[in-house]
Amino acid sequence: MTSNIPTEAKEKVSFLTAALHRHNYLYYVENKPEISDTEFDVMLKELEALELQFPELADPNSPTKRVGGDITDKFEKVTHIYPMLSLSNSYSREDVTEWAERIAKSVGGEIEYVMELKYDGVAISLIYENGKFVRGITRGDGTVGEDVSANIRTIRSIPLHLKANHPDKFEIRGEIFLPRAVFLALNKERELAGEELYANPRNTAAGTLKQQDSKEVAKRKLDCYLYYVLGENLPARSHFESMEMAASWGFKVPSAAMRYIEKTNSIDGIMAFIAFWDKQRHALPFDIDGVVIKVNSFALWDELGMTAKSPRWAIAYKFKAETVKTKLLKITYQVGRTGAITPVANLEPIFLAGTTVKRASLHNADQIEKLDIRENDVVLVEKGGEIIPKVVGVEVSQREIFSTPHVYIQNCPECNTPLIRKEGEAQHYCPNEDGCPPQIKGRIEHFISRKAMNIEGLGSETVAGLFDKKLISKSADLFKLTYDQLIGLEFNVGDELSGEIKKRSLQEKSVRNLLAGLEAAKQVPFERVLFALGIRFVGETVAKKVAKALKSIDAISNASFDTLREIDEVGDKIAQSIIDYFSKEENRTIVRELQEAGIQMEMIGGVETTSDTLKGQTFVVSGVFQHFSRDSIKESIESHGGKVSGSISSKTSYVLAGDEMGPSKRKKAEDLGVKIISESEYLQMIQ
Ligand code: IVH
C-alpha cells in the first residue's frame, strides 16, 4: 500500500508536521508565535487533506490530532510503571520545620529545597519514547490508571514530538487544569443555555479529561504544567535541573522568572515563598491550593525513599480557604431561565480572595434551614475551590435578640405563582414558564446569544426594554419588529460598579444594526436554531447530533421516544425533554412563526458528495476507527453517496466495524446475514 504514495506527498506531510509542531510550541509554550492563526490553519488544513487522501501517512501524534476527533468507547486500564503516590500535607511553619528536621536527621548536612506551586487540577502521567508521545494515563487508584491519550493529544501545551537531547524513554508527570478565564466563560455559556453550572475548574478539568469525544475535549482549552520527571539514567542530578531540561525538550514547566519555582536553603526561604503565594495566588490565571516543597538533589531522593503513600523528599503546604465575616443584609431570590429559584445572600461588601464580594449563594431552602441563616446575622463567607462565594456559617453569639428564623418564600418573587418543589430535588421552581418575566426574558436572551442565533445589535438590556414595552413575549416576535417600533425605544443599563441604573434609547444606527442582525439570523444553520430554541438539556452538542440525525424540525417534533434515544448522546432525560417541548402548543407556535420568518428549520446542503461509489448502499457504523472519528467516517460514507443508519436491519448493506464493536451488534449482523467489513476494506471500497 505504502508504495502507492508519491514521495512528494510523503515529504509534504513530514514538512507540514514538523512546521506545525514547532509553531504550536511557539504559541502555546513559549507564547511567542511567529505566524498568524490563519497561516497556521492553512497549513493544518493542507495536512488534514493529505492525511485523508493517504491514511497510511497519518501519525497518531500528527498536529491534526490536536483538534480531536477520536472517540474512545472506554478508557483502557493501564498499570503505572511507577505508582502515582500522593503528598503528605502541612499547614503551618511548625509542620514544615518538623518535616525539614526529620530529613536533616536522616541524611545530614545542609539541604537545598525547591518550592513550587501546587496546581489544583488533575494529575497525569505522560510517557515518551524516542522523542514521541506514547501514552497519557490518569492517576486512577495510584497503581492502575486509565489511558486518555486521545484527549491528551488535544492539549496544545503538551508536546507530541520532543526537541533534541531527551532521554530515549521516560515518564513525566504534571497537572492538567482549566485556566480560570476559560472556566468562567464556559459557565457563562452554560448559564445562557440553561444548563447546570460547573462547580469549579478542577472538577471541570477532571470531567473533561474523561470525555469520550476528543473533539469536545479540544474545545475546552485545557492546559498542563509538568513537575516531575521519572526514568532510568536521567541526565539530571537534581529536580531543579530536571525541570530546566524538560523545558529544553519542549515541555511547559514552572517559570522561575515568574516565581512559580524557586530554590532555598532555609525554612525562612520556604516560608517567604509560601507567604508570597498565599497573598498573590488570586492574581494567577489558574487555581492553586498550596505550595509543594521538594528536596532538590536526586541522590537524596534515593536516600530518603518513599513510604507506601508518599515520597519522603516532598511535602505539600495547603493554603486555608479564605474566610471573612460580614453582615447579611437581606436574602433575595433569583429566578433563572428554567424557573429555578436561587436564594442569594446580599452582604455588606467585603474584600475576599482578590475581589469585593457583595453577594453569595445560599443554594436552597435546606441550606438556609440547616445553617439557620437569618437576615441581619453576622455570617462567615468562604471562597474555596468554588468561584461563587458561599455562606458557611453564622456567628450566633452576635445575633440580634429579636431575630427570627428566615421564612422561605412560597410564591415566585417575580410573578407571584406558587412555587413547586419536585420530589427528590433541592431546588424550588416557578412553574409559570410562559408568564414569568425572567423566564421569558431568559429564553429570549438564550435565543439571541452568541452560540445560538448570535444576533448582533441585540443585548439583554434591549431584550428587557422590548419585553417591558410588550413588543416581544417570545423569540419569534423579534422577527416582527419594525423600524418605527424600535427607534427611540428606551431601556435601562445597569452599571456593575456603581449599581446605578441609566436610561438609554435606541438611535438610528443601532436600529439599523439590529434589523440587519435579525436578517442575518436567517442564515444560521438549523443545528444552531435547534440549540437556540432552549429545549431543556439540549445543549450545543446534543442539538448538533439531533439535527444531523433527523435533519428537520418536522422530523424532530414528530419523533418517537425510541427514535430520539437512538441518537448519539441522547439519553432518556433528553429524549423526554424534547418530546415535552414539542407537546406544548405554545412551542409549536414559536417554531411555526420562526419558520414563517425564514429561519432555517432543516439541514440544507449536508455533506457534499464527491462520488457515487456507495450509491444505494446503507451502512451501520460501530466501534472505534484508526483513521476516522465516528462522525468523520459517517461523513465519508455520505460523501461517497452512501447512507448511514443507526440500527442493523435486513436493509443494511454493510456493518462497518471498528475495534471494540459490541458483541450484540455483531451477532445481529450475522443473524441477518449482513456483511461485516473492516476499516481497511472500507478504504479499498472508496478508493
Ligand atoms: S510532585 C509523589 N508537584 O498534588 C507525588 N505534585 O496532593 C509527587 N500536585 O498527586 C508530586 N502540584 O497531583 C507535585 N508542583 C507539584 C504539584 C503536585 C500539584 C498534585 C499532584 C499530587 C497531589 C498531591
XYZ file of C-alpha atoms and ligand atoms in Angstrom:
711
model
C 0.000 0.000 0.000
C 2.699 2.447 1.094
C 4.479 2.140 -2.229
C 1.497 3.838 -3.925
C 2.152 7.059 -2.102
C 4.081 9.630 -4.089
C 7.345 10.732 -2.452
C 6.188 14.294 -2.863
C 3.182 13.654 -0.618
C 5.365 11.950 1.981
C 7.777 14.854 2.039
C 4.995 17.392 2.248
C 3.407 15.548 5.162
C 6.637 15.434 7.126
C 7.418 19.071 6.355
C 3.965 20.234 7.460
C 4.049 18.014 10.547
C 7.364 19.418 11.746
C 6.389 23.017 10.990
C 3.044 22.737 12.737
C 4.573 21.128 15.830
C 7.085 23.946 16.009
C 4.522 26.722 15.607
C 2.261 25.057 18.115
C 5.119 25.036 20.618
C 5.974 28.685 19.934
C 2.375 29.672 20.508
C 1.331 27.526 23.455
C 4.527 27.015 25.429
C 6.747 29.966 24.569
C 3.950 32.463 23.993
C 5.924 33.803 21.048
C 4.091 32.979 17.806
C 5.901 33.573 14.528
C 2.975 33.126 12.164
C -0.668 34.218 12.174
C -3.548 31.937 13.178
C -4.722 31.952 9.575
C -1.364 30.814 8.248
C -1.395 28.052 10.850
C -4.892 26.972 9.825
C -3.984 26.887 6.146
C -1.081 24.528 6.846
C -3.235 22.393 9.125
C -5.972 22.079 6.509
C -3.377 21.074 3.942
C -2.031 18.368 6.226
C -5.551 17.174 7.011
C -6.326 16.833 3.314
C -3.155 14.839 2.683
C -3.853 12.536 5.620
C -7.358 11.919 4.365
C -6.056 11.147 0.905
C -3.260 8.902 2.179
C -4.495 7.499 5.504
C -1.325 5.427 5.819
C 0.628 8.638 6.375
C -1.447 9.749 9.334
C 0.585 9.613 12.519
C -1.226 9.254 15.872
C 0.831 12.258 17.007
C 0.024 14.361 13.971
C -0.723 18.036 14.692
C -4.149 17.329 13.172
C -4.968 15.252 16.269
C -4.895 18.444 18.340
C -8.450 19.229 17.249
C -9.626 15.831 18.385
C -11.996 13.546 16.581
C -11.122 10.167 18.023
C -13.897 8.598 20.008
C -12.943 6.397 22.903
C -15.537 3.788 23.758
C -13.948 3.006 27.066
C -10.626 4.012 28.528
C -8.168 1.166 28.709
C -6.789 0.394 32.157
C -3.020 0.651 32.385
C -0.737 -0.255 35.285
C 1.647 2.568 36.153
C 5.341 1.755 35.774
C 5.964 3.814 38.928
C 2.939 4.097 41.214
C 1.437 7.558 41.395
C 1.720 8.468 45.046
C 0.364 11.489 46.808
C 1.987 14.025 49.118
C 1.714 14.400 52.841
C 0.273 17.712 53.892
C 1.432 20.516 56.137
C -0.451 23.575 57.326
C 1.987 25.657 59.372
C 5.607 26.710 59.814
C 5.862 24.125 62.594
C 4.742 21.322 60.265
C 7.292 22.369 57.638
C 10.090 22.682 60.200
C 9.308 19.270 61.578
C 9.499 17.753 58.092
C 12.805 19.515 57.340
C 14.291 18.401 60.654
C 13.297 14.820 60.025
C 15.103 14.930 56.677
C 18.181 16.626 58.106
C 18.353 13.987 60.785
C 18.121 11.186 58.284
C 20.576 12.436 55.619
C 22.532 15.196 57.414
C 24.213 18.318 56.042
C 22.711 21.426 54.507
C 19.779 20.676 52.301
C 18.621 22.557 49.258
C 14.855 22.798 48.739
C 12.773 23.624 45.715
C 9.384 25.268 46.151
C 6.677 25.102 43.511
C 3.025 25.944 43.143
C 0.579 23.206 43.976
C -1.651 23.233 40.916
C -5.251 22.429 41.695
C -6.077 20.169 38.791
C -5.855 16.536 37.779
C -2.621 14.554 37.926
C -1.438 12.975 34.694
C 1.442 10.735 33.717
C 2.859 11.102 30.220
C 5.104 8.522 28.600
C 7.569 9.358 25.847
C 9.682 7.020 23.787
C 12.256 8.114 21.220
C 11.046 11.680 21.432
C 7.423 10.834 20.738
C 4.388 10.956 22.968
C 3.226 7.399 23.552
C 0.590 7.441 26.233
C -1.143 9.609 28.819
C -2.515 7.898 31.916
C -4.688 9.259 34.701
C -3.806 8.613 38.305
C -6.657 6.173 38.909
C -6.078 4.425 42.229
C -2.355 5.206 42.028
C -1.467 1.731 40.755
C -3.768 1.403 37.762
C -4.896 4.410 35.744
C -6.773 4.962 32.502
C -5.334 5.640 29.085
C -6.658 9.035 27.968
C -4.132 9.581 25.167
C -6.586 10.811 22.528
C -7.696 13.552 24.898
C -4.148 14.409 25.918
C -3.223 14.984 22.284
C -5.703 17.867 22.171
C -3.868 19.780 24.915
C -1.733 22.174 22.949
C 0.922 22.794 25.574
C 1.750 19.071 25.774
C 4.382 18.286 23.135
C 3.775 15.289 20.868
C 7.269 15.422 19.355
C 10.175 16.488 21.553
C 13.093 18.715 20.773
C 16.648 17.336 20.855
C 18.667 15.701 23.682
C 15.838 13.988 25.504
C 16.298 10.546 27.101
C 15.099 7.631 24.927
C 12.463 6.617 27.384
C 10.991 8.500 30.311
C 7.841 9.461 32.106
C 6.844 12.977 33.053
C 4.076 13.919 35.428
C 2.136 17.059 35.850
C -1.205 18.600 36.475
C -3.888 19.251 33.897
C -6.034 22.251 34.666
C -8.588 24.601 33.204
C -7.488 28.255 33.298
C -9.943 30.255 35.382
C -10.967 32.538 32.497
C -11.848 29.518 30.349
C -13.869 28.067 33.206
C -15.793 31.308 33.732
C -16.547 31.656 30.018
C -17.738 28.047 29.895
C -20.081 28.573 32.826
C -21.403 31.797 31.309
C -22.342 29.817 28.214
C -23.953 27.102 30.295
C -25.906 29.685 32.206
C -27.258 31.135 28.979
C -28.110 27.669 27.745
C -29.939 26.914 30.995
C -27.527 24.108 31.789
C -26.307 23.286 35.257
C -23.179 25.218 36.184
C -19.869 23.505 36.862
C -18.702 23.827 40.457
C -15.047 24.669 39.969
C -12.215 24.466 37.423
C -10.758 21.299 38.978
C -13.868 19.167 38.655
C -14.461 20.516 35.185
C -10.911 19.591 34.136
C -11.367 16.091 35.588
C -14.695 15.623 33.825
C -13.308 16.923 30.560
C -10.359 14.564 30.626
C -12.742 11.612 30.864
C -14.943 12.692 27.939
C -15.199 10.140 25.202
C -15.321 12.573 22.315
C -11.877 14.127 21.986
C -13.291 16.845 19.723
C -15.206 18.143 22.723
C -12.050 17.984 24.840
C -10.166 20.008 22.240
C -12.693 22.820 22.601
C -12.181 23.056 26.327
C -8.683 24.583 26.219
C -7.133 22.516 28.984
C -3.577 23.365 29.930
C -0.814 21.463 31.727
C 2.191 22.183 33.916
C 4.769 19.428 34.378
C 6.542 18.952 37.707
C 8.149 15.527 37.962
C 10.448 13.595 35.587
C 10.925 9.846 36.123
C 13.028 7.224 34.394
C 16.234 5.223 34.463
C 19.539 7.049 33.981
C 18.091 10.519 33.661
C 20.629 13.150 32.601
C 19.782 15.460 35.531
C 21.204 15.370 39.034
C 18.579 17.438 40.727
C 14.895 18.213 40.460
C 15.516 21.841 39.501
C 17.884 20.749 36.748
C 15.375 18.142 35.506
C 12.787 20.895 35.153
C 15.186 23.030 33.118
C 15.928 20.039 30.914
C 12.239 19.257 30.467
C 11.788 22.853 29.318
C 14.525 22.357 26.735
C 12.771 19.222 25.432
C 9.651 21.319 24.826
C 7.563 20.956 27.980
C 5.751 23.694 29.783
C 7.342 23.743 33.226
C 7.021 26.250 36.067
C 8.761 29.517 35.249
C 11.489 30.702 37.610
C 11.154 34.234 36.216
C 7.538 34.329 37.384
C 8.498 32.822 40.764
C 6.474 29.693 40.021
C 9.553 27.738 41.149
C 12.366 28.760 43.463
C 15.310 27.307 45.407
C 16.326 27.948 49.007
C 18.444 26.534 51.816
C 16.325 27.689 54.712
C 12.943 27.392 56.380
C 12.699 31.174 56.151
C 13.141 30.910 52.405
C 10.386 28.280 52.221
C 8.027 30.358 54.371
C 8.704 33.501 52.332
C 7.675 31.667 49.148
C 4.544 30.373 50.870
C 3.620 33.800 52.227
C 4.149 35.400 48.814
C 1.838 32.965 47.019
C -0.770 32.817 49.762
C -1.262 36.527 49.067
C -0.681 36.556 45.322
C -2.462 33.368 44.294
C -5.622 35.158 43.262
C -3.680 37.055 40.623
C -2.680 33.787 38.898
C -4.682 32.780 35.814
C -5.279 29.310 37.321
C -6.133 27.880 40.735
C -3.545 26.624 43.190
C -4.336 25.137 46.568
C -0.923 25.380 48.144
C 2.786 25.023 47.585
C 4.896 21.889 47.148
C 8.314 21.734 48.772
C 10.815 19.217 47.422
C 14.363 18.278 48.305
C 16.397 19.256 45.238
C 19.082 16.556 44.981
C 18.156 13.280 43.238
C 20.822 11.492 45.270
C 18.929 12.499 48.407
C 15.649 11.357 46.833
C 17.142 7.879 46.561
C 18.421 8.012 50.094
C 15.150 9.235 51.572
C 12.890 6.957 49.567
C 9.134 6.697 49.879
C 6.542 5.491 52.323
C 3.630 3.453 50.958
C 1.686 6.640 50.406
C 4.111 9.429 49.603
C 7.728 10.321 48.947
C 9.698 11.475 51.982
C 11.516 14.070 49.871
C 8.455 16.231 49.286
C 5.618 17.767 51.235
C 2.585 19.864 50.345
C 1.722 23.049 52.186
C -2.023 23.637 51.928
C -3.491 27.114 51.986
C -6.512 27.700 54.150
C -9.693 28.572 52.292
C -10.117 32.261 52.903
C -12.990 33.122 55.210
C -14.311 36.520 56.217
C -17.089 37.759 58.452
C -19.663 40.215 57.232
C -23.257 41.201 57.743
C -26.027 39.535 55.795
C -28.247 42.465 54.872
C -31.019 40.714 53.036
C -31.979 37.397 51.487
C -33.331 37.815 47.965
C -34.350 35.287 45.337
C -33.340 34.893 41.729
C -35.433 33.219 39.074
C -33.436 31.505 36.332
C -34.394 30.824 32.725
C -35.679 27.392 33.696
C -37.678 28.762 36.624
C -35.209 27.500 39.251
C -35.150 29.678 42.349
C -31.811 30.535 43.933
C -31.704 32.270 47.298
C -28.990 34.917 47.407
C -27.287 36.482 50.429
C -26.855 40.224 49.907
C -23.870 41.149 52.016
C -22.212 44.210 53.388
C -19.425 44.442 50.762
C -16.204 42.794 51.843
C -12.854 42.042 50.239
C -12.232 38.312 49.837
C -9.770 36.291 47.757
C -8.955 39.052 45.313
C -12.419 40.532 44.761
C -15.071 42.540 46.561
C -17.933 40.262 47.471
C -21.458 41.655 47.728
C -23.458 38.541 47.134
C -23.094 34.881 47.967
C -25.139 31.864 47.064
C -27.343 30.267 49.699
C -28.107 27.328 47.369
C -31.576 26.270 48.510
C -34.109 26.178 51.321
C -32.451 23.204 53.049
C -29.145 25.003 53.292
C -30.743 28.076 54.890
C -32.574 25.888 57.357
C -29.584 23.717 58.177
C -27.354 26.686 58.974
C -30.289 28.683 60.387
C -29.213 31.697 58.378
C -31.192 34.844 59.121
C -31.242 38.390 57.823
C -29.015 40.751 59.852
C -26.829 37.888 61.059
C -23.059 38.160 61.004
C -22.115 35.341 58.653
C -18.938 33.564 57.622
C -18.279 33.739 53.912
C -15.791 31.469 52.225
C -14.206 31.260 48.828
C -12.699 27.838 48.455
C -12.255 25.958 45.208
C -15.601 27.323 44.093
C -15.785 30.573 42.210
C -19.010 31.784 43.772
C -18.542 32.581 47.435
C -20.724 30.744 49.888
C -22.069 31.383 53.344
C -20.608 28.633 55.507
C -21.710 29.620 58.972
C -23.355 32.078 61.324
C -21.939 33.909 64.360
C -24.869 33.045 66.588
C -23.303 34.922 69.533
C -23.609 38.160 67.577
C -27.252 37.620 66.652
C -29.810 40.355 67.451
C -32.155 39.446 70.310
C -35.372 39.771 68.346
C -34.168 37.901 65.303
C -36.490 35.239 63.904
C -35.748 32.317 61.574
C -35.908 33.112 57.898
C -39.104 32.092 56.180
C -38.546 30.767 52.668
C -40.776 32.273 50.008
C -43.752 30.278 48.795
C -44.551 32.360 45.745
C -42.429 33.453 42.831
C -40.818 36.826 43.611
C -41.420 37.890 40.013
C -44.885 36.641 39.097
C -46.340 35.506 42.419
C -47.139 31.997 41.180
C -46.939 29.396 43.990
C -43.584 27.639 43.811
C -43.232 23.895 43.450
C -40.563 21.514 44.620
C -40.220 18.232 42.799
C -39.759 15.020 44.710
C -36.089 14.483 45.476
C -34.976 17.908 44.220
C -33.457 20.529 46.465
C -34.485 23.482 44.342
C -37.844 25.259 44.253
C -39.266 26.083 40.814
C -41.678 28.641 39.456
C -43.915 26.609 37.137
C -45.232 29.666 35.279
C -42.985 29.130 32.260
C -44.984 31.247 29.881
C -45.926 34.102 32.158
C -42.943 34.654 34.436
C -40.862 37.577 33.108
C -37.312 36.415 33.940
C -38.078 33.010 32.427
C -39.403 34.572 29.236
C -36.580 37.100 29.010
C -34.028 34.406 29.834
C -35.257 32.225 26.980
C -35.077 35.104 24.534
C -31.594 36.007 25.778
C -30.521 32.445 25.195
C -32.062 32.522 21.721
C -30.009 35.560 20.667
C -26.772 34.507 22.397
C -23.516 34.056 20.526
C -23.535 30.264 20.278
C -27.219 30.224 19.379
C -28.612 32.732 16.837
C -25.817 35.235 17.507
C -27.977 38.256 16.735
C -25.815 41.313 16.530
C -27.038 44.594 17.890
C -29.253 42.937 20.468
C -28.301 42.510 24.128
C -30.067 41.553 27.322
C -30.905 45.191 28.177
C -32.614 45.711 24.827
C -34.491 42.442 25.258
C -35.722 43.648 28.654
C -36.737 47.012 27.122
C -38.657 45.314 24.307
C -40.323 42.951 26.747
C -41.327 45.740 29.146
C -42.887 47.668 26.258
C -44.766 44.468 25.358
C -43.215 44.411 21.906
C -41.962 40.873 22.390
C -43.048 37.963 24.546
C -41.241 35.149 22.724
C -38.275 34.740 20.398
C -40.355 34.626 17.228
C -41.727 38.119 17.979
C -38.264 39.565 17.319
C -38.732 38.999 13.609
C -41.909 41.082 13.537
C -40.210 44.205 14.899
C -40.259 47.262 12.667
C -38.080 50.336 12.388
C -40.849 52.535 13.763
C -41.324 50.392 16.837
C -37.625 50.369 17.571
C -36.496 53.935 17.004
C -36.263 55.817 20.293
C -37.055 52.708 22.357
C -35.945 53.294 25.945
C -34.147 50.705 28.005
C -32.158 50.594 31.249
C -28.462 49.947 31.535
C -27.141 48.932 34.932
C -23.640 49.926 35.941
C -21.918 46.985 37.672
C -19.635 49.138 39.774
C -21.844 51.953 40.968
C -25.033 49.910 40.907
C -26.648 52.904 39.201
C -29.244 52.393 36.514
C -29.085 54.657 33.476
C -31.634 55.180 30.723
C -30.631 54.767 27.098
C -32.612 54.870 23.897
C -32.140 53.224 20.519
C -30.816 55.537 17.822
C -30.904 55.230 14.048
C -27.602 53.352 13.758
C -28.433 50.791 16.449
C -31.858 50.158 14.956
C -30.376 49.518 11.501
C -27.787 47.293 13.111
C -30.399 45.307 14.992
C -32.602 44.834 11.940
C -29.568 43.699 9.934
C -28.710 41.269 12.756
C -32.202 39.792 12.597
C -31.969 39.467 8.837
C -28.611 37.706 9.131
C -30.127 35.225 11.602
C -31.933 33.656 8.665
C -28.600 32.228 7.544
C -27.930 30.495 10.853
C -27.747 26.733 10.234
C -30.507 24.531 11.594
C -28.384 22.845 14.253
C -27.848 26.206 15.967
C -31.508 27.137 15.587
C -32.370 23.919 17.381
C -29.989 24.828 20.187
C -31.425 28.367 20.291
C -34.934 27.052 20.995
C -33.715 26.385 24.510
C -35.136 22.898 24.946
C -34.075 21.739 28.384
C -30.920 19.587 28.399
C -30.396 20.177 24.667
C -27.013 21.875 24.694
C -24.887 22.715 21.714
C -23.510 19.233 21.124
C -26.786 17.414 21.546
C -28.518 19.885 19.215
C -25.891 19.176 16.592
C -26.301 15.424 16.885
C -30.087 15.563 16.803
C -30.134 17.956 13.835
C -27.712 15.772 11.906
C -29.606 12.601 12.684
C -33.157 13.741 11.956
C -32.460 16.610 9.553
C -35.583 18.754 10.058
C -37.797 20.272 12.724
C -40.747 18.298 11.372
C -38.912 15.027 11.869
C -37.730 16.034 15.328
C -41.079 17.299 16.549
C -42.775 14.080 15.427
C -40.018 11.682 16.501
C -40.874 8.955 18.983
C -39.031 8.486 22.240
C -37.244 5.438 20.799
C -36.139 7.234 17.652
C -34.682 10.031 19.749
C -32.977 7.592 22.109
C -31.144 6.012 19.196
C -29.270 9.246 18.533
C -25.741 9.521 19.842
C -25.608 11.342 23.207
C -29.380 11.329 23.667
C -30.418 9.579 26.862
C -33.850 9.110 28.455
C -33.840 12.527 30.086
C -33.043 14.414 26.878
C -35.436 12.364 24.736
C -38.267 13.048 27.171
C -37.435 16.730 27.316
C -37.620 17.012 23.503
C -40.980 15.240 23.479
C -42.276 17.502 26.270
C -41.144 20.620 24.425
C -42.996 19.785 21.231
C -46.076 18.587 23.054
C -46.757 22.162 24.099
C -48.884 24.207 21.736
C -47.009 27.452 22.624
C -43.730 25.919 21.487
C -45.200 24.605 18.263
C -46.422 28.152 17.598
C -42.944 29.596 18.175
C -41.439 27.079 15.780
C -44.089 27.778 13.145
C -43.635 31.538 13.418
C -39.858 31.237 13.216
C -40.265 29.101 10.140
C -42.573 31.707 8.602
C -39.990 34.389 9.384
C -37.496 32.476 7.232
C -35.414 30.851 9.967
C -33.825 27.578 8.866
C -35.744 24.600 10.112
C -33.909 21.871 8.279
C -30.386 20.905 7.392
C -29.503 22.210 3.996
C -26.657 21.077 1.825
C -25.458 18.464 4.282
C -22.354 16.655 3.237
C -21.118 17.426 -0.240
C -20.941 14.306 -2.348
C -17.663 13.721 -4.091
C -18.586 10.433 -5.776
C -21.428 7.951 -6.003
C -19.321 4.860 -5.377
C -21.564 3.856 -2.486
C -24.887 4.813 -4.062
C -27.753 2.629 -2.908
C -25.754 1.122 -0.038
C -26.735 1.518 3.608
C -24.095 1.318 6.326
C -24.230 0.841 10.051
C -21.094 2.103 11.772
C -19.868 0.576 15.016
C -16.715 0.640 17.132
C -13.584 2.768 17.098
C -11.591 3.505 13.954
C -7.977 4.202 13.281
C -8.165 6.882 10.635
C -11.570 8.332 11.311
C -13.667 9.530 14.186
C -17.126 8.029 14.162
C -18.583 11.261 12.783
C -15.984 11.620 10.083
C -16.433 8.050 8.826
C -20.169 8.694 8.545
C -19.461 11.871 6.614
C -17.103 9.942 4.396
C -19.836 7.372 3.594
C -22.304 10.128 2.760
C -19.761 11.992 0.672
C -19.459 8.869 -1.478
C -23.207 8.667 -1.926
C -23.923 6.042 0.749
C -26.465 6.173 3.546
C -25.833 5.763 7.257
C -28.356 4.139 9.530
C -28.389 3.796 13.313
C -29.544 0.209 13.597
C -28.953 -3.046 11.775
C -31.868 -4.429 9.763
C -32.329 -6.620 6.727
C -31.991 -3.439 4.646
C -28.442 -2.822 5.885
C -25.860 -3.440 3.162
C -22.771 -3.413 5.397
C -21.815 -3.127 9.008
C -18.601 -1.130 9.123
C -16.843 -2.480 12.187
C -14.014 -0.756 14.024
C -12.223 -2.012 17.099
C -14.335 -2.944 20.075
C -17.576 -3.385 18.206
C -20.209 -4.634 20.617
C -20.868 -8.430 20.526
C -24.651 -7.983 20.297
C -24.310 -5.906 17.126
C -22.018 -8.487 15.611
C -24.475 -11.247 16.402
C -27.384 -9.308 14.938
C -25.449 -8.696 11.706
C -24.535 -12.365 11.465
C -28.109 -13.466 12.157
C -29.454 -11.227 9.418
C -26.667 -12.205 7.043
C -25.385 -8.632 6.778
C -21.788 -8.416 5.643
C -19.331 -7.028 8.202
C -16.422 -5.078 6.770
C -13.308 -3.594 8.366
C -11.961 -0.070 8.088
C -9.328 -1.096 5.546
C -11.923 -2.913 3.418
C -13.954 0.275 3.509
C -10.958 2.337 2.394
C -10.493 -0.025 -0.545
C -14.161 0.307 -1.470
C -13.956 4.073 -1.765
C -10.580 4.247 -3.416
S 5.017 16.419 42.941
C 4.641 11.751 44.559
N 4.466 18.885 42.410
O -0.687 17.289 44.276
C 3.899 12.909 44.108
N 2.641 17.428 42.817
O -1.592 16.220 46.824
C 4.800 13.932 43.565
N 0.442 18.486 42.574
O -0.676 13.914 43.337
C 4.011 15.029 43.057
N 1.184 20.486 42.045
O -1.310 15.679 41.575
C 3.949 17.687 42.701
N 4.170 21.108 41.869
C 3.650 19.925 42.157
C 2.258 19.704 42.244
C 1.786 18.423 42.571
C 0.104 19.744 42.238
C -0.549 17.430 42.893
C -0.227 16.060 42.366
C -0.178 15.181 43.582
C -1.020 15.950 44.542
C -0.711 15.583 45.969
